C-alpha positions as a Markdown table, in Angstrom:
| # | Residue | x | y | z |
|---|---|---|---|---|
| 1 | Unk | 0.0 | 0.0 | 0.0 |
| 2 | Unk | 2.9 | 2.4 | 0.8 |
| 3 | Unk | 4.6 | 1.7 | -2.5 |
| 4 | Unk | 1.5 | 2.6 | -4.4 |
| 5 | Unk | 1.1 | 5.8 | -2.5 |
| 6 | Unk | 4.8 | 6.8 | -3.2 |
| 7 | Unk | 4.4 | 6.1 | -6.9 |
| 8 | Unk | 1.2 | 8.2 | -7.0 |
| 9 | Unk | 2.9 | 11.0 | -5.2 |
| 10 | Unk | 5.8 | 11.1 | -7.6 |
| 11 | Unk | 3.4 | 11.1 | -10.6 |
| 12 | Unk | 1.5 | 14.0 | -9.1 |
| 13 | Unk | 4.7 | 15.9 | -8.5 |
| 14 | Unk | 6.0 | 15.4 | -12.0 |
| 15 | Unk | 2.5 | 16.4 | -13.4 |
| 16 | Unk | 2.7 | 19.6 | -11.4 |
| 17 | Unk | 6.3 | 20.3 | -12.5 |
| 18 | Unk | 5.4 | 19.8 | -16.2 |
| 19 | Unk | 2.5 | 22.2 | -15.9 |
| 20 | Unk | 4.9 | 24.8 | -14.4 |
| 21 | Unk | 7.4 | 24.2 | -17.2 |
| 22 | Unk | 5.1 | 25.8 | -19.7 |
| 23 | Unk | 6.2 | 29.2 | -18.3 |
| 24 | Unk | 9.7 | 28.6 | -19.6 |
| 25 | Unk | 8.6 | 28.9 | -23.2 |
| 26 | Unk | 10.0 | 27.1 | -26.2 |
| 27 | Unk | 13.5 | 28.6 | -26.0 |
| 28 | Unk | 14.4 | 26.0 | -23.3 |
| 29 | Unk | 11.7 | 23.4 | -23.4 |
| 30 | Unk | 11.1 | 23.3 | -27.2 |
| 31 | Unk | 7.5 | 22.9 | -28.4 |
| 32 | Unk | 4.6 | 23.0 | -26.0 |
| 33 | Unk | 4.9 | 19.3 | -25.2 |
| 34 | Unk | 6.9 | 17.3 | -22.7 |
| 35 | Unk | 10.6 | 17.2 | -23.6 |
| 36 | Unk | 12.2 | 13.9 | -22.6 |
| 37 | Unk | 15.1 | 13.7 | -20.1 |
| 38 | Unk | 14.8 | 17.4 | -18.9 |
| 39 | Unk | 13.8 | 18.6 | -15.5 |
| 40 | Unk | 13.2 | 22.4 | -15.2 |
| 41 | Unk | 13.9 | 24.2 | -11.9 |
| 42 | Unk | 11.4 | 26.9 | -10.8 |
| 43 | Unk | 11.6 | 30.0 | -8.6 |
| 44 | Unk | 9.3 | 30.3 | -5.6 |
| 45 | Unk | 7.1 | 32.5 | -7.6 |
| 46 | Unk | 6.5 | 29.8 | -10.2 |
| 47 | Unk | 8.6 | 31.3 | -12.9 |
| 48 | Unk | 11.3 | 29.1 | -14.5 |
| 49 | Unk | 15.0 | 29.8 | -13.8 |
| 50 | Unk | 16.3 | 29.5 | -17.3 |
| 51 | Unk | 19.8 | 28.3 | -16.5 |
| 52 | Unk | 18.5 | 25.9 | -13.9 |
| 53 | Unk | 17.4 | 23.2 | -16.3 |
| 54 | Unk | 18.8 | 19.7 | -15.7 |
| 55 | Unk | 19.3 | 17.4 | -18.7 |
| 56 | Unk | 20.2 | 13.7 | -18.9 |
| 57 | Unk | 21.0 | 12.4 | -22.3 |
| 58 | Unk | 21.7 | 8.9 | -21.1 |
| 59 | Unk | 25.5 | 9.6 | -21.3 |
| 60 | Unk | 26.0 | 12.8 | -19.4 |
| 61 | Unk | 24.1 | 15.0 | -17.0 |
| 62 | Unk | 24.0 | 18.7 | -17.7 |
| 63 | Unk | 23.1 | 21.6 | -15.4 |
| 64 | Unk | 22.3 | 24.8 | -17.3 |
| 65 | Unk | 22.7 | 23.2 | -20.7 |
| 66 | Unk | 20.5 | 21.0 | -22.9 |
| 67 | Unk | 23.6 | 19.5 | -24.6 |
| 68 | Unk | 26.0 | 18.1 | -21.9 |
| 69 | Unk | 29.4 | 17.2 | -23.3 |
| 70 | Unk | 30.0 | 13.5 | -23.9 |
| 71 | Unk | 33.5 | 13.7 | -22.3 |
| 72 | Unk | 32.1 | 14.5 | -18.8 |
| 73 | Unk | 29.5 | 12.7 | -16.7 |
| 74 | Unk | 28.6 | 16.1 | -15.2 |
| 75 | Unk | 28.6 | 19.2 | -17.3 |
| 76 | Unk | 27.9 | 22.5 | -15.5 |
| 77 | Unk | 27.5 | 25.5 | -17.8 |
| 78 | Unk | 27.6 | 29.1 | -16.9 |
| 79 | Unk | 28.5 | 28.8 | -13.2 |
| 80 | Unk | 30.6 | 27.4 | -10.4 |
| 81 | Unk | 30.5 | 24.3 | -8.3 |
| 82 | Unk | 30.7 | 25.7 | -4.8 |
| 83 | Unk | 31.5 | 24.0 | -1.5 |
| 84 | Unk | 30.6 | 26.1 | 1.5 |
| 85 | Unk | 32.8 | 24.2 | 3.9 |
| 86 | Unk | 36.0 | 26.2 | 4.5 |
| 87 | Unk | 34.9 | 28.6 | 1.8 |
| 88 | Unk | 36.2 | 26.4 | -1.0 |
| 89 | Unk | 35.0 | 26.7 | -4.6 |
| 90 | Unk | 35.8 | 25.2 | -8.0 |
| 91 | Unk | 35.3 | 27.1 | -11.2 |
| 92 | Unk | 35.2 | 25.0 | -14.3 |
| 93 | Unk | 35.0 | 26.7 | -17.7 |
| 94 | Unk | 35.1 | 25.9 | -21.3 |
| 95 | Unk | 37.7 | 23.2 | -21.9 |
| 96 | Unk | 38.0 | 23.9 | -25.6 |
| 97 | Unk | 41.2 | 25.5 | -27.0 |
| 98 | Unk | 42.1 | 28.5 | -24.9 |
| 99 | Unk | 39.8 | 27.5 | -22.0 |
| 100 | Unk | 40.9 | 27.5 | -18.4 |
| 101 | Unk | 40.1 | 25.7 | -15.1 |
| 102 | Unk | 40.4 | 27.4 | -11.7 |
| 103 | Unk | 40.4 | 26.1 | -8.1 |
| 104 | Unk | 39.9 | 28.8 | -5.5 |
| 105 | Unk | 39.7 | 29.4 | -1.8 |
| 106 | Unk | 37.3 | 32.1 | -0.7 |
| 107 | Unk | 36.7 | 33.3 | -4.2 |
| 108 | Unk | 33.9 | 33.2 | -6.8 |
| 109 | Unk | 33.5 | 34.7 | -10.3 |
| 110 | Unk | 30.6 | 37.0 | -11.1 |
| 111 | Unk | 31.6 | 39.8 | -13.6 |
| 112 | Unk | 35.1 | 39.5 | -12.1 |
| 113 | Unk | 36.6 | 37.7 | -9.2 |
| 114 | Unk | 35.1 | 38.5 | -5.7 |
| 115 | Unk | 35.6 | 37.4 | -2.1 |
| 116 | Unk | 33.1 | 35.0 | -0.6 |
| 117 | Unk | 33.9 | 36.0 | 3.0 |
| 118 | Unk | 36.0 | 38.7 | 4.5 |
| 119 | Unk | 39.4 | 37.0 | 4.4 |
| 120 | Unk | 42.4 | 36.2 | 2.3 |
| 121 | Unk | 41.9 | 34.4 | -1.0 |
| 122 | Unk | 44.0 | 32.1 | -3.3 |
| 123 | Unk | 43.6 | 30.5 | -6.7 |
| 124 | Unk | 45.1 | 27.9 | -9.0 |
| 125 | Unk | 44.6 | 28.3 | -12.7 |
| 126 | Unk | 45.2 | 25.9 | -15.5 |
| 127 | Unk | 45.3 | 27.2 | -19.1 |
| 128 | Unk | 47.0 | 26.3 | -22.3 |
| 129 | Unk | 49.2 | 23.8 | -20.6 |
| 130 | Unk | 50.3 | 26.3 | -17.9 |
| 131 | Unk | 49.7 | 26.2 | -14.2 |
| 132 | Unk | 49.5 | 29.4 | -12.3 |
| 133 | Unk | 49.1 | 30.1 | -8.5 |
| 134 | Unk | 47.7 | 33.4 | -7.2 |
| 135 | Unk | 47.2 | 35.0 | -3.8 |
| 136 | Unk | 45.5 | 38.1 | -2.6 |
| 137 | Unk | 45.4 | 40.4 | 0.4 |
| 138 | Unk | 42.5 | 40.2 | 2.7 |
| 139 | Unk | 39.3 | 41.7 | 1.4 |
| 140 | Unk | 35.7 | 42.2 | 2.3 |
| 141 | Unk | 32.9 | 39.8 | 1.1 |
| 142 | Unk | 31.7 | 40.4 | -2.4 |
| 143 | Unk | 34.4 | 43.0 | -3.1 |
| 144 | Unk | 36.7 | 42.6 | -6.2 |
| 145 | Unk | 39.9 | 40.6 | -5.7 |
| 146 | Unk | 43.2 | 41.8 | -7.0 |
| 147 | Unk | 45.3 | 38.7 | -7.7 |
| 148 | Unk | 49.1 | 38.5 | -7.5 |
| 149 | Unk | 50.7 | 35.6 | -9.4 |
| 150 | Unk | 53.3 | 34.0 | -7.1 |
| 151 | Unk | 54.2 | 30.7 | -8.7 |
| 152 | Unk | 54.2 | 29.6 | -12.3 |
| 153 | Unk | 54.8 | 26.4 | -14.2 |
| 154 | Unk | 54.9 | 26.9 | -17.9 |
| 155 | Unk | 53.9 | 24.3 | -20.5 |
| 156 | Unk | 57.6 | 24.0 | -21.6 |
| 157 | Unk | 58.7 | 23.1 | -18.0 |
| 158 | Unk | 60.1 | 26.4 | -16.8 |
| 159 | Unk | 59.2 | 27.2 | -13.2 |
| 160 | Unk | 58.9 | 30.8 | -12.0 |
| 161 | Unk | 58.7 | 32.3 | -8.5 |
| 162 | Unk | 57.5 | 35.9 | -8.6 |
| 163 | Unk | 57.6 | 36.0 | -12.4 |
| 164 | Unk | 54.9 | 35.0 | -14.9 |
| 165 | Unk | 57.5 | 34.4 | -17.7 |
| 166 | Unk | 60.4 | 32.4 | -16.2 |
| 167 | Unk | 63.4 | 32.2 | -18.6 |
| 168 | Unk | 65.0 | 29.1 | -17.1 |
| 169 | Unk | 64.1 | 25.8 | -15.5 |
| 170 | Unk | 63.9 | 27.7 | -12.1 |
| 171 | Unk | 63.8 | 31.5 | -12.2 |
| 172 | Unk | 62.4 | 34.6 | -10.6 |
| 173 | Unk | 63.0 | 36.8 | -13.6 |
| 174 | Unk | 61.9 | 37.1 | -17.2 |
| 175 | Unk | 65.1 | 39.1 | -18.0 |
| 176 | Unk | 67.9 | 37.4 | -20.0 |
| 177 | Unk | 71.4 | 38.5 | -19.3 |
| 178 | Unk | 74.0 | 39.6 | -21.8 |
| 179 | Unk | 76.6 | 37.1 | -22.8 |
| 180 | Unk | 74.4 | 34.1 | -22.3 |
| 181 | Unk | 71.7 | 32.8 | -19.9 |
| 182 | Unk | 70.7 | 29.7 | -18.0 |
| 183 | Unk | 67.8 | 28.5 | -19.9 |
| 184 | Unk | 68.5 | 25.0 | -18.8 |
| 185 | Unk | 69.4 | 25.9 | -15.2 |
| 186 | Unk | 68.7 | 28.3 | -12.4 |
| 187 | Unk | 68.5 | 32.1 | -12.6 |
| 188 | Unk | 67.8 | 34.4 | -9.7 |
| 189 | Unk | 68.0 | 38.2 | -9.4 |
| 190 | Unk | 67.2 | 40.7 | -6.7 |
| 191 | Unk | 63.8 | 42.4 | -7.3 |
| 192 | Unk | 65.2 | 45.5 | -5.8 |
| 193 | Unk | 66.5 | 47.7 | -8.6 |
| 194 | Unk | 67.9 | 44.7 | -10.5 |
| 195 | Unk | 70.8 | 44.8 | -8.0 |
| 196 | Unk | 72.3 | 41.3 | -8.5 |
| 197 | Unk | 71.7 | 38.0 | -10.2 |
| 198 | Unk | 72.8 | 34.4 | -9.9 |
| 199 | Unk | 72.9 | 32.1 | -12.9 |
| 200 | Unk | 73.6 | 28.4 | -12.6 |
| 201 | Unk | 73.5 | 26.1 | -15.6 |
| 202 | Unk | 75.1 | 22.9 | -16.8 |
| 203 | Unk | 75.7 | 23.6 | -20.5 |
| 204 | Unk | 77.6 | 21.7 | -23.0 |
| 205 | Unk | 81.4 | 22.3 | -23.0 |
| 206 | Unk | 82.3 | 25.7 | -24.2 |
| 207 | Unk | 78.7 | 26.9 | -24.6 |
| 208 | Unk | 77.9 | 28.7 | -21.4 |
| 209 | Unk | 78.3 | 29.1 | -17.6 |
| 210 | Unk | 78.5 | 26.7 | -14.7 |
| 211 | Unk | 78.0 | 29.5 | -12.2 |
| 212 | Unk | 77.6 | 33.2 | -13.1 |
| 213 | Unk | 77.1 | 36.1 | -10.7 |
| 214 | Unk | 75.8 | 39.3 | -12.3 |
| 215 | Unk | 75.2 | 42.8 | -11.3 |
| 216 | Unk | 74.2 | 45.7 | -13.4 |
| 217 | Unk | 76.4 | 48.1 | -11.4 |
| 218 | Unk | 80.0 | 48.7 | -12.4 |
| 219 | Unk | 81.1 | 50.9 | -9.4 |
| 220 | Unk | 83.3 | 50.0 | -6.5 |
| 221 | Unk | 80.2 | 50.0 | -4.3 |
| 222 | Unk | 78.4 | 47.4 | -6.4 |
| 223 | Unk | 79.1 | 43.8 | -5.3 |
| 224 | Unk | 78.1 | 40.8 | -7.5 |
| 225 | Unk | 79.6 | 38.5 | -4.8 |
| 226 | Unk | 80.3 | 38.9 | -1.0 |
| 227 | Unk | 81.1 | 36.3 | 1.6 |
| 228 | Unk | 80.6 | 37.3 | 5.2 |
| 229 | Unk | 80.4 | 35.7 | 8.6 |
| 230 | Unk | 79.1 | 36.6 | 12.1 |
| 231 | Unk | 75.8 | 38.0 | 13.4 |
| 232 | Unk | 73.8 | 40.6 | 11.6 |
| 233 | Unk | 75.5 | 41.9 | 8.4 |
| 234 | Unk | 78.7 | 40.2 | 9.8 |
| 235 | Unk | 82.3 | 40.7 | 8.7 |
| 236 | Unk | 83.1 | 40.6 | 5.0 |
| 237 | Unk | 85.7 | 38.0 | 4.3 |
| 238 | Unk | 85.7 | 38.1 | 0.5 |
| 239 | Unk | 84.2 | 40.6 | -2.0 |
| 240 | Unk | 84.2 | 41.1 | -5.7 |
| 241 | Unk | 83.2 | 44.6 | -6.8 |
| 242 | Unk | 81.5 | 45.8 | -9.9 |
| 243 | Unk | 84.9 | 47.0 | -11.2 |
| 244 | Unk | 86.1 | 43.4 | -11.2 |
| 245 | Unk | 88.4 | 43.9 | -8.2 |
| 246 | Unk | 88.8 | 41.2 | -5.6 |
| 247 | Unk | 89.1 | 42.0 | -1.9 |
| 248 | Unk | 90.1 | 39.5 | 0.8 |
| 249 | Unk | 89.3 | 41.0 | 4.2 |
| 250 | Unk | 88.2 | 44.2 | 2.6 |
| 251 | Unk | 85.2 | 45.6 | 0.7 |
| 252 | Unk | 87.3 | 48.3 | -0.9 |
| 253 | Unk | 90.0 | 46.7 | -3.0 |
| 254 | Unk | 92.2 | 49.4 | -4.6 |
| 255 | Unk | 93.8 | 47.0 | -7.1 |
| 256 | Unk | 92.7 | 43.8 | -9.0 |
| 257 | Unk | 93.6 | 41.9 | -5.9 |
| 258 | Unk | 93.7 | 43.5 | -2.5 |
| 259 | Unk | 94.5 | 41.4 | 0.6 |
| 260 | Unk | 94.0 | 42.7 | 4.1 |
| 261 | Unk | 95.8 | 40.0 | 6.0 |
| 262 | Unk | 98.7 | 37.5 | 5.6 |
| 263 | Unk | 99.4 | 35.5 | 2.5 |
| 264 | Unk | 100.7 | 32.0 | 2.7 |
| 265 | Unk | 102.2 | 30.0 | -0.2 |
| 266 | Unk | 102.8 | 26.3 | 0.5 |
| 267 | Unk | 106.4 | 25.1 | 0.4 |
| 268 | Unk | 107.5 | 24.1 | -3.1 |
| 269 | Unk | 104.9 | 26.4 | -4.7 |
| 270 | Unk | 105.6 | 29.7 | -6.3 |
| 271 | Unk | 104.3 | 33.2 | -7.1 |
| 272 | Unk | 104.3 | 33.9 | -10.8 |
| 273 | Unk | 104.4 | 37.2 | -12.7 |
| 274 | Unk | 103.4 | 37.0 | -16.4 |
| 275 | Unk | 104.0 | 33.3 | -16.3 |
| 276 | Unk | 107.5 | 33.8 | -14.8 |
| 277 | Unk | 108.3 | 32.2 | -11.4 |
| 278 | Unk | 109.0 | 35.2 | -9.1 |
| 279 | Unk | 108.9 | 33.9 | -5.5 |
| 280 | Unk | 109.2 | 30.4 | -4.2 |
| 281 | Unk | 110.4 | 28.6 | -1.1 |
| 282 | Unk | 111.0 | 24.9 | -0.4 |
| 283 | Unk | 111.6 | 24.1 | 3.2 |
| 284 | Unk | 111.3 | 20.3 | 3.2 |
| 285 | Unk | 114.8 | 19.8 | 1.8 |
| 286 | Unk | 116.5 | 22.8 | 0.4 |
| 287 | Unk | 115.3 | 25.7 | 2.7 |
| 288 | Unk | 116.0 | 28.1 | -0.2 |
| 289 | Unk | 114.3 | 31.4 | -0.9 |
| 290 | Unk | 114.2 | 32.7 | -4.4 |
| 291 | Unk | 112.7 | 36.0 | -5.7 |
| 292 | Unk | 112.9 | 37.2 | -9.3 |
| 293 | Unk | 112.5 | 35.9 | -12.8 |
| 294 | Unk | 114.9 | 33.0 | -13.2 |
| 295 | Unk | 116.3 | 33.3 | -9.7 |
| 296 | Unk | 117.6 | 29.9 | -8.5 |
| 297 | Unk | 115.9 | 28.1 | -11.3 |
| 298 | Unk | 118.4 | 25.3 | -11.5 |
| 299 | Unk | 119.1 | 24.6 | -7.9 |
| 300 | Unk | 119.5 | 20.9 | -7.1 |
| 301 | Unk | 116.8 | 19.7 | -4.7 |
| 302 | Unk | 118.3 | 18.1 | -1.7 |
| 303 | Unk | 121.8 | 19.4 | -2.4 |
| 304 | Unk | 121.7 | 23.2 | -2.9 |
| 305 | Unk | 120.6 | 24.4 | 0.6 |
| 306 | Unk | 120.1 | 27.6 | 2.6 |
| 307 | Unk | 120.5 | 29.9 | -0.3 |
| 308 | Unk | 118.8 | 33.3 | -0.8 |
| 309 | Unk | 118.7 | 34.6 | -4.4 |
| 310 | Unk | 116.9 | 37.9 | -5.1 |
| 311 | Unk | 116.8 | 39.5 | -8.5 |
| 312 | Unk | 116.5 | 38.7 | -12.1 |
| 313 | Unk | 118.5 | 35.6 | -12.9 |
| 314 | Unk | 120.2 | 35.7 | -9.5 |
| 315 | Unk | 121.9 | 32.4 | -8.8 |
| 316 | Unk | 120.3 | 31.1 | -12.0 |
| 317 | Unk | 123.0 | 28.4 | -12.8 |
| 318 | Unk | 123.8 | 27.6 | -9.2 |
| 319 | Unk | 123.1 | 23.9 | -8.5 |
| 320 | Unk | 124.9 | 22.4 | -5.5 |
| 321 | Unk | 126.1 | 25.4 | -3.5 |
| 322 | Unk | 125.1 | 26.1 | 0.1 |
| 323 | Unk | 124.6 | 29.2 | 2.3 |
| 324 | Unk | 125.0 | 31.8 | -0.4 |
| 325 | Unk | 123.3 | 35.1 | -0.7 |
| 326 | Unk | 122.9 | 36.9 | -4.1 |
| 327 | Unk | 121.0 | 40.2 | -4.5 |
| 328 | Unk | 120.9 | 41.9 | -7.9 |
| 329 | Unk | 120.4 | 41.3 | -11.6 |
| 330 | Unk | 122.4 | 38.1 | -12.5 |
| 331 | Unk | 124.3 | 38.3 | -9.2 |
| 332 | Unk | 126.1 | 35.0 | -8.5 |
| 333 | Unk | 124.7 | 33.9 | -11.9 |
| 334 | Unk | 127.5 | 31.5 | -12.9 |
| 335 | Unk | 127.6 | 31.4 | -16.7 |
| 336 | Unk | 127.2 | 28.3 | -18.8 |
| 337 | Unk | 131.0 | 28.2 | -18.9 |
| 338 | Unk | 131.1 | 27.2 | -15.3 |
| 339 | Unk | 128.0 | 25.1 | -14.7 |
| 340 | Unk | 129.8 | 22.4 | -12.7 |
| 341 | Unk | 132.2 | 24.5 | -10.7 |
| 342 | Unk | 129.5 | 25.5 | -8.2 |
| 343 | Unk | 129.5 | 22.1 | -6.8 |
| 344 | Unk | 132.0 | 23.3 | -4.2 |
| 345 | Unk | 130.9 | 26.9 | -3.6 |
| 346 | Unk | 129.6 | 27.9 | -0.2 |
| 347 | Unk | 129.1 | 31.0 | 2.1 |
| 348 | Unk | 129.4 | 33.7 | -0.6 |
| 349 | Unk | 127.6 | 37.1 | -0.6 |
| 350 | Unk | 127.1 | 38.9 | -3.9 |
| 351 | Unk | 125.2 | 42.2 | -3.9 |
| 352 | Unk | 124.9 | 44.3 | -7.0 |
| 353 | Unk | 124.4 | 44.0 | -10.8 |
| 354 | Unk | 126.4 | 40.9 | -12.0 |
| 355 | Unk | 128.3 | 40.7 | -8.7 |
| 356 | Unk | 130.2 | 37.4 | -8.7 |
| 357 | Unk | 128.5 | 36.7 | -12.0 |
| 358 | Unk | 131.1 | 34.0 | -13.1 |
| 359 | Unk | 132.1 | 32.1 | -10.0 |
| 360 | Unk | 134.2 | 29.0 | -10.0 |
| 361 | Unk | 135.2 | 27.2 | -6.8 |
| 362 | Unk | 134.9 | 30.3 | -4.6 |
| 363 | Unk | 134.5 | 30.2 | -0.9 |
| 364 | Unk | 133.5 | 32.8 | 1.8 |
| 365 | Unk | 133.7 | 35.8 | -0.5 |
| 366 | Unk | 131.9 | 39.1 | -0.3 |
| 367 | Unk | 131.2 | 41.2 | -3.3 |
| 368 | Unk | 129.3 | 44.5 | -3.1 |
| 369 | Unk | 128.9 | 46.7 | -6.2 |
| 370 | Unk | 128.2 | 46.4 | -9.9 |
| 371 | Unk | 130.3 | 43.6 | -11.3 |
| 372 | Unk | 132.3 | 43.3 | -8.1 |
| 373 | Unk | 134.3 | 40.0 | -8.2 |
| 374 | Unk | 132.7 | 39.6 | -11.6 |
| 375 | Unk | 134.9 | 36.6 | -12.5 |
| 376 | Unk | 136.1 | 34.8 | -9.5 |
| 377 | Unk | 138.0 | 31.5 | -10.0 |
| 378 | Unk | 139.0 | 29.6 | -6.9 |
| 379 | Unk | 138.9 | 32.8 | -4.8 |
| 380 | Unk | 138.6 | 32.4 | -1.1 |
| 381 | Unk | 137.8 | 34.9 | 1.6 |
| 382 | Unk | 138.0 | 37.9 | -0.8 |
| 383 | Unk | 136.2 | 41.2 | -0.1 |
| 384 | Unk | 135.4 | 43.5 | -3.1 |
| 385 | Unk | 133.4 | 46.7 | -2.6 |
| 386 | Unk | 132.7 | 49.1 | -5.5 |
| 387 | Unk | 132.2 | 49.1 | -9.2 |
| 388 | Unk | 134.1 | 46.2 | -10.8 |
| 389 | Unk | 136.1 | 45.8 | -7.7 |
| 390 | Unk | 138.3 | 42.7 | -8.1 |
| 391 | Unk | 136.6 | 42.3 | -11.5 |
| 392 | Unk | 138.8 | 39.5 | -12.6 |
| 393 | Unk | 140.0 | 37.5 | -9.6 |
| 394 | Unk | 142.0 | 34.4 | -10.4 |
């Protein structure tokens, strides 16, 4: 008995709804006869809400459309699917070419984006293969939202933070830099007056940068790179200025390299000038100090010991001698005529241009002055002071 009553009630309800449907006219319902698979929705006054029609074509259900798309089980036209809980809403639009899909928090679309409640809002948009994330400041209910795009994933794979057009795989800028970019790497720049940029890429050999630091400034007060330590702004340990100068322990290098501190060169290593060995020291065996182009170049490791040669070519041909001091251009040079004689030369001091230049078997001699003791063969305990003093001592 109850089943019969239920069926009769549904029949009466459908009959009433069909009678009301005539108010919708033929634009929605077609001819003045019952249209299969359509259920109109009415207002409380009995008038039909034109976009409230529900259609079932046996494949899809449409709300607000008489032709639901076959690719969707539920096709909502001309509106949003809204979930009141936590003020969430989903806005699905035309998925034809150029269409977009949006997922929002505290936002709806009605002649522009608006707040549902007085609060912050956020939105994720999908369009043309791109994914974009937006946020907004807090606003009042039903007021217009001003979106700010914060995070972007482009169809090609580039990811942007704070930029809508990232130029690399990860970037916060749409600006390319002169001399190459990092389209396959990482690019980051300050958003404050384009102050600095970091570019990291892994390009093919010879085609780009591994790491590039960039600043638009070229002044001494512009720094593409600074290393500091300590609390707050800290103490600057290393700086490169916009002029290309490098400061170690200083932010104001006055030359290409400016060091405010001690410099250490490991034993056996050298300081070069224009690819010429200028200063080097070996303490493990020879304990020699050489300063000048060609100074001490041919000293025998482990044999020539405790020598100090300062000046261009000073002690150049000396090999086995010990405890000798030569200061001046070619001082204690020993020409090719006497390359072996120095095997027994010790404790000599030669100061001046070409002083003791050609020495052979000399011991405990002192020569001070240009060409003093210039040619000294088997000389012992000689002292020559002045220009060409004891020039040829045999």
